[in-house]
Short mmCIF file of C-alpha atoms in Angstrom, two decimals:
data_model
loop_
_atom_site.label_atom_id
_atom_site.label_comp_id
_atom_site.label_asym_id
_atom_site.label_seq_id
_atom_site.Cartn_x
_atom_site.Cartn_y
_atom_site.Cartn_z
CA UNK A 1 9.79 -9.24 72.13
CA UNK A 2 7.67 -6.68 70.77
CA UNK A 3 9.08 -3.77 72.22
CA UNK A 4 12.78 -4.64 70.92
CA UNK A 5 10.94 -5.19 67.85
CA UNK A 6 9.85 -1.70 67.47
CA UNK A 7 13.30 -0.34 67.69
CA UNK A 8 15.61 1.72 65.25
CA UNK A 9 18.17 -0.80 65.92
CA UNK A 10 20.41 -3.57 64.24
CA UNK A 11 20.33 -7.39 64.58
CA UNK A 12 24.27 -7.13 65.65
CA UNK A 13 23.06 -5.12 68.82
CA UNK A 14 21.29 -8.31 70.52
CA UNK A 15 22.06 -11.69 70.97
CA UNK A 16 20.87 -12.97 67.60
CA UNK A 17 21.78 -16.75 66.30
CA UNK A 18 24.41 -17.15 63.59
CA UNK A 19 22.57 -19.47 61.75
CA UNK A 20 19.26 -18.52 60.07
CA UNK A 21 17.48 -18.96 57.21
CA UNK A 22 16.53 -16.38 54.63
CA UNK A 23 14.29 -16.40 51.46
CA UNK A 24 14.06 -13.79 49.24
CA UNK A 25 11.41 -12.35 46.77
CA UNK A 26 8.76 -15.41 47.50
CA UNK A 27 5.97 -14.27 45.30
CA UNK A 28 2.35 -14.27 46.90
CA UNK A 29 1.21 -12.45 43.37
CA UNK A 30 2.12 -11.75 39.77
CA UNK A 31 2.63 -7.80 40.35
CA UNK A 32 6.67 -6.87 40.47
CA UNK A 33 5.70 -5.73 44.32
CA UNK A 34 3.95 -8.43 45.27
CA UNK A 35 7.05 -10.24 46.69
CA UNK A 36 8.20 -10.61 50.60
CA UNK A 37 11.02 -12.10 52.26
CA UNK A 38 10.81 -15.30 55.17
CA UNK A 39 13.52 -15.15 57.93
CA UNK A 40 13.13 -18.24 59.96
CA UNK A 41 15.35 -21.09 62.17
CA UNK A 42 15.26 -24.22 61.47
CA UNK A 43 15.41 -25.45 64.43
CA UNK A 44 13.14 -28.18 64.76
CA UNK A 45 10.28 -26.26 66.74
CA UNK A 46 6.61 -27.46 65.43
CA UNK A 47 4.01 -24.38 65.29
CA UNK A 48 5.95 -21.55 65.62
CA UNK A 49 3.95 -18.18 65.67
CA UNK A 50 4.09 -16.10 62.06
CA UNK A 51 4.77 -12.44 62.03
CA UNK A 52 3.95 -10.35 59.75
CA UNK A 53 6.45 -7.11 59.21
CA UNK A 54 4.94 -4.30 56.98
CA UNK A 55 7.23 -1.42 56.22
CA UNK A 56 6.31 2.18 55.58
CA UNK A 57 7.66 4.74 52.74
CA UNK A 58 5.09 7.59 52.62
CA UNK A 59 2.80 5.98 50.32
CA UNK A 60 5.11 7.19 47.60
CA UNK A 61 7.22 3.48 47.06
CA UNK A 62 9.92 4.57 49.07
CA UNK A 63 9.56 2.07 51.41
CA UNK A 64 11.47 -1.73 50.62
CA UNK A 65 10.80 -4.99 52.67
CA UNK A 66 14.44 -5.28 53.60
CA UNK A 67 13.78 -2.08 55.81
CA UNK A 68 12.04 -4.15 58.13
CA UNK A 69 15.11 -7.01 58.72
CA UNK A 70 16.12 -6.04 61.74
CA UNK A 71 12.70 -6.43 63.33
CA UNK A 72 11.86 -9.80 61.19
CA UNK A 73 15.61 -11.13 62.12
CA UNK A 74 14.85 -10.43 66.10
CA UNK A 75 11.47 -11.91 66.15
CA UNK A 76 12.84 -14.63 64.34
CA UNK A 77 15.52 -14.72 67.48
CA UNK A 78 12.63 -15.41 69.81
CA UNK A 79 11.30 -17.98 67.54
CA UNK A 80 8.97 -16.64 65.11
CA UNK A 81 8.72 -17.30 61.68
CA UNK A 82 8.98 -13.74 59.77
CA UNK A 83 7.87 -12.57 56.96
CA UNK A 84 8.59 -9.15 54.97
CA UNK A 85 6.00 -8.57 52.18
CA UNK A 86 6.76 -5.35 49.93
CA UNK A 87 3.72 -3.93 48.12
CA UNK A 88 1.88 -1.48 45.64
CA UNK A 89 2.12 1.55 47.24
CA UNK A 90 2.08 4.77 45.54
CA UNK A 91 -1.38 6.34 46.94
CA UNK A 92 -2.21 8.58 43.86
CA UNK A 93 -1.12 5.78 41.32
CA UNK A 94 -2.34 2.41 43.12
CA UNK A 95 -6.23 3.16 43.99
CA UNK A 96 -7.58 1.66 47.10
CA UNK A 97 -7.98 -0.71 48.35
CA UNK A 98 -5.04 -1.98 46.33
CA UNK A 99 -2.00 -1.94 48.63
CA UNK A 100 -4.70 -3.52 51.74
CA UNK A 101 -5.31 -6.63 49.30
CA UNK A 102 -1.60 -6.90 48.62
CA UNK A 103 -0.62 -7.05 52.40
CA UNK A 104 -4.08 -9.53 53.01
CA UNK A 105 -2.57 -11.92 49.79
CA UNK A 106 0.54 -11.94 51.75
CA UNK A 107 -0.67 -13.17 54.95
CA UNK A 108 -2.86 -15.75 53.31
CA UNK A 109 0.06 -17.01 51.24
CA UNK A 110 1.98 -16.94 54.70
CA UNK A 111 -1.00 -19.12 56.45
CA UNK A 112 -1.43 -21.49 53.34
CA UNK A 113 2.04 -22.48 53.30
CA UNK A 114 2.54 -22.33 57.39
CA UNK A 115 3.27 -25.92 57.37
CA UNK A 116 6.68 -25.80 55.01
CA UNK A 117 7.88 -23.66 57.78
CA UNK A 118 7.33 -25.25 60.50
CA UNK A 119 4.47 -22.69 61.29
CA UNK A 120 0.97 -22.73 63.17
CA UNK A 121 -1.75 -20.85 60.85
CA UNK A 122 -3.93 -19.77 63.39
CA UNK A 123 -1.16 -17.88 65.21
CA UNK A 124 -0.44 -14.63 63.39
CA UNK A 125 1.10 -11.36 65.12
CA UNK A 126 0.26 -8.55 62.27
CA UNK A 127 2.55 -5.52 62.44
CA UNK A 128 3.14 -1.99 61.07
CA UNK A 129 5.65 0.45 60.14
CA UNK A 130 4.52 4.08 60.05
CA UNK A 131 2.84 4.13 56.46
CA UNK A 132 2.42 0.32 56.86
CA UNK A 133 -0.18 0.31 59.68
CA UNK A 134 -2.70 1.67 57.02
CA UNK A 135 -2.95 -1.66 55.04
CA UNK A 136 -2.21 -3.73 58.13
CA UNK A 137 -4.97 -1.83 60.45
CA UNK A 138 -7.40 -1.59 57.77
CA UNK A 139 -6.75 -5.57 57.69
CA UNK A 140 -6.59 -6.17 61.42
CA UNK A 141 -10.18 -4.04 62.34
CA UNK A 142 -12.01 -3.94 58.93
CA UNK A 143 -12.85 -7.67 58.92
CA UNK A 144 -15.93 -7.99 57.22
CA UNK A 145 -15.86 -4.77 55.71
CA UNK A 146 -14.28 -5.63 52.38
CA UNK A 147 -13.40 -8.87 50.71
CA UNK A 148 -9.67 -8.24 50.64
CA UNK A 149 -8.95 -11.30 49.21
CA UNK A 150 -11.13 -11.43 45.51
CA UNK A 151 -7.93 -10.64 43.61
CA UNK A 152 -5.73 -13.26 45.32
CA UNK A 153 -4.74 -16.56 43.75
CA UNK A 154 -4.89 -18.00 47.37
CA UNK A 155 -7.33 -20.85 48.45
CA UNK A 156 -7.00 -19.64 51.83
CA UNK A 157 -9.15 -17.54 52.97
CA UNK A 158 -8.18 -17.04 56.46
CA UNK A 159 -7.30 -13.48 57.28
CA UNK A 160 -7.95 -14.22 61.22
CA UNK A 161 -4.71 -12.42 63.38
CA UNK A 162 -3.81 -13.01 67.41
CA UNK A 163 -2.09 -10.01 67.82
CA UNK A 164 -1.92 -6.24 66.13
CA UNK A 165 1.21 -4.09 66.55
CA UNK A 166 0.99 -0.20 64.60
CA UNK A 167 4.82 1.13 65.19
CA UNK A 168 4.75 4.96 64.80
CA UNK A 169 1.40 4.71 62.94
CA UNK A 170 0.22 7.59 60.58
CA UNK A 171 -2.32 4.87 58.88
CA UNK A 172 -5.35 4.41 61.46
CA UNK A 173 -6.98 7.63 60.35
CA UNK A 174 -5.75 8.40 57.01
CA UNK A 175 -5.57 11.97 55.30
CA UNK A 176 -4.79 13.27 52.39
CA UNK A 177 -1.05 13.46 51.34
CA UNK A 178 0.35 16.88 51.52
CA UNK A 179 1.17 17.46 47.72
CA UNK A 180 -2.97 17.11 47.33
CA UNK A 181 -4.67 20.16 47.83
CA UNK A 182 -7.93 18.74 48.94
CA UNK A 183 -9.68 15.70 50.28
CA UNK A 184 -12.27 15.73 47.38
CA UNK A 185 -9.19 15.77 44.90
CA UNK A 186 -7.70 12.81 47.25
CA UNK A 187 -10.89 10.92 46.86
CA UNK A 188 -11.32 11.48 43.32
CA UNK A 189 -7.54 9.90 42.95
CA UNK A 190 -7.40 7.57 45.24
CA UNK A 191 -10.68 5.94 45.78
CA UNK A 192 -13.39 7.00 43.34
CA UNK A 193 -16.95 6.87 45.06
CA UNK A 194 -15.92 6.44 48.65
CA UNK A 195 -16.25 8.47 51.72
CA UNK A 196 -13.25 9.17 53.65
CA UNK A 197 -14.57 7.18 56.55
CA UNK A 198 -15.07 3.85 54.42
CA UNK A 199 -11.15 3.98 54.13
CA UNK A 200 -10.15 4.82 57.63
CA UNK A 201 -9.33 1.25 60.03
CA UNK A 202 -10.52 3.86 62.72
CA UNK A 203 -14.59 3.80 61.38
CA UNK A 204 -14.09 -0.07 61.77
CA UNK A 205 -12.87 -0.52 65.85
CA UNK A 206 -15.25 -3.14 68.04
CA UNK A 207 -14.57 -5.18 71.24
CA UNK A 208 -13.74 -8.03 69.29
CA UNK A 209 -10.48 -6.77 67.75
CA UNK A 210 -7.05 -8.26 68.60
CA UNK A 211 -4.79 -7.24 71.61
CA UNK A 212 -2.85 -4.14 70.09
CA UNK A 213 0.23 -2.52 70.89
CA UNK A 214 0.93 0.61 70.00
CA UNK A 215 4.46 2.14 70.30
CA UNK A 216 5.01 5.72 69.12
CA UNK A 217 8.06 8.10 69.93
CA UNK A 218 7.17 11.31 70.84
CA UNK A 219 10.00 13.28 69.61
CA UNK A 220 8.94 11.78 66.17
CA UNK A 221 8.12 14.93 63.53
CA UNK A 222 7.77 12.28 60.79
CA UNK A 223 4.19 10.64 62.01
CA UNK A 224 3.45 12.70 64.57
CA UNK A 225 2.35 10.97 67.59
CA UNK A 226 -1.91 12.32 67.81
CA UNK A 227 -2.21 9.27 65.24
CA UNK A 228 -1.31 6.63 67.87
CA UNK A 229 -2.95 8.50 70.62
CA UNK A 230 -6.14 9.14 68.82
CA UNK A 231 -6.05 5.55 68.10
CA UNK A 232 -5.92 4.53 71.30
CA UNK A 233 -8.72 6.61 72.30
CA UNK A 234 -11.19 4.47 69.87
CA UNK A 235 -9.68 1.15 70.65
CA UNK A 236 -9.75 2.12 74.43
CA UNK A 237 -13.94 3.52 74.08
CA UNK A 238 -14.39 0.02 72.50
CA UNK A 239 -12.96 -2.04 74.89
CA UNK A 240 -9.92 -3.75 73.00
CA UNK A 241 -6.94 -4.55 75.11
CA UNK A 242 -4.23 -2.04 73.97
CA UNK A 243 -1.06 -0.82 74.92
CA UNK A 244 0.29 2.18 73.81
CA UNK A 245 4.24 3.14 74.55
#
């Protein structure tokens, strides 16, 4: 399931059901990006597993949650209940840790409400697309770093995951964009009066993380594949289970 759900592919290419439910632009906030779309079956199955699909876009709000269907609509397939969330994104515009507590409202909103979809809270596969596994990593192995979830309107306060999966990661060990000329500059913008190792997921890795997959293509000039394999260094030196293909 998680390998197909890595892929560059479309729902028409497997054996997906005809009949599934989609809703669009749930809100989990009041911010025009703080929206994300559900892709589900209603099939009768109690306590189906909740993923969590985070798309990328170069931290410049290129990326859109519907980039992510094909994975939400496959996991759905295999009888997950999916959810998209789109985000603030823009690094130099949205200051950290803005764009983490967007994707951590999402989840909670996704936990809180598990039971109008048929869905089991404590079983929550997080996942992310290229830009996306910043937010999501910094999420899934920054536990009790931050308080991600001050700014949510969310009783829930649940952020625990099963599962991590970073899909062509550039996000575990972030650097400065290219259009900045330095990392103080980056700092200055982007989060005023923090170290660059206070916003890296990478600082944050013990044993007690989830099981991770890491998939990575390494023809891929876009994230270039020393993220996932530096990644899997640390997780590997602290003894989390991890797979990287």
């Amino acid at each position: 399931i998680l390998f197909i759900s890595a892929c560059s592919i479309t729902p028409e290419e497997f054996d997906v059901r005809e009949k599934y439910s989609v809703e669009k632009n749930i809100a989990y906030g009041d911010a025009s990006r703080q929206v994300m779309d559900a892709y589900y079956y209603q099939d009768g199955v109690e306590n189906k597993p909740i993923a969590i699909i985070v798309h990328g876009g170069a931290w410049a709000a290129k990326g859109v949650k519907e980039n992510m269907r094909s994975r939400a609509l496959i996991l759905a397939n295999e009888g997950f209940v999916s959810f998209t969330p789109d985000y603030r994104q823009e690094f130099m515009v949205d200051q950290y840790p803005t764009n983490v507590e967007d994707i951590a409202c999402s989840i909670a909103w996704a936990k809180e409400h598990a039971d109008e979809y048929n869905a089991d809270p404590n079983n929550v596969l997080l996942m992310g697309y290229s830009a996306g596994t910043y937010s999501t990593s910094m999420i899934a192995f920054n536990k009790g770093g931050e308080d991600w979830l001050k700014n949510c309107d969310i009783s829930t306060q649940n952020l625990d995951i099963v599962g991590y999966v970073g899909m062509s990661g550039v996000g575990y060990a972030i650097e400065k964009p290219e259009q900045v000329e330095s990392e103080e500059e980056f700092l200055d913008t982007f989060a005023p009066g923090r170290t660059i190792e206070e916003i890296r997921s990478i600082t944050y890795v013990v044993s007690t993380d989830p099981r991770t997959l890491l998939m990575h293509g390494d023809l891929d000039y876009t994230a270039e594949l020393r993220h996932s394999l530096d990644f899997e260094e640390i997780l590997t030196e602290n003894r989390v289970i991890n797979y990287l293909y």
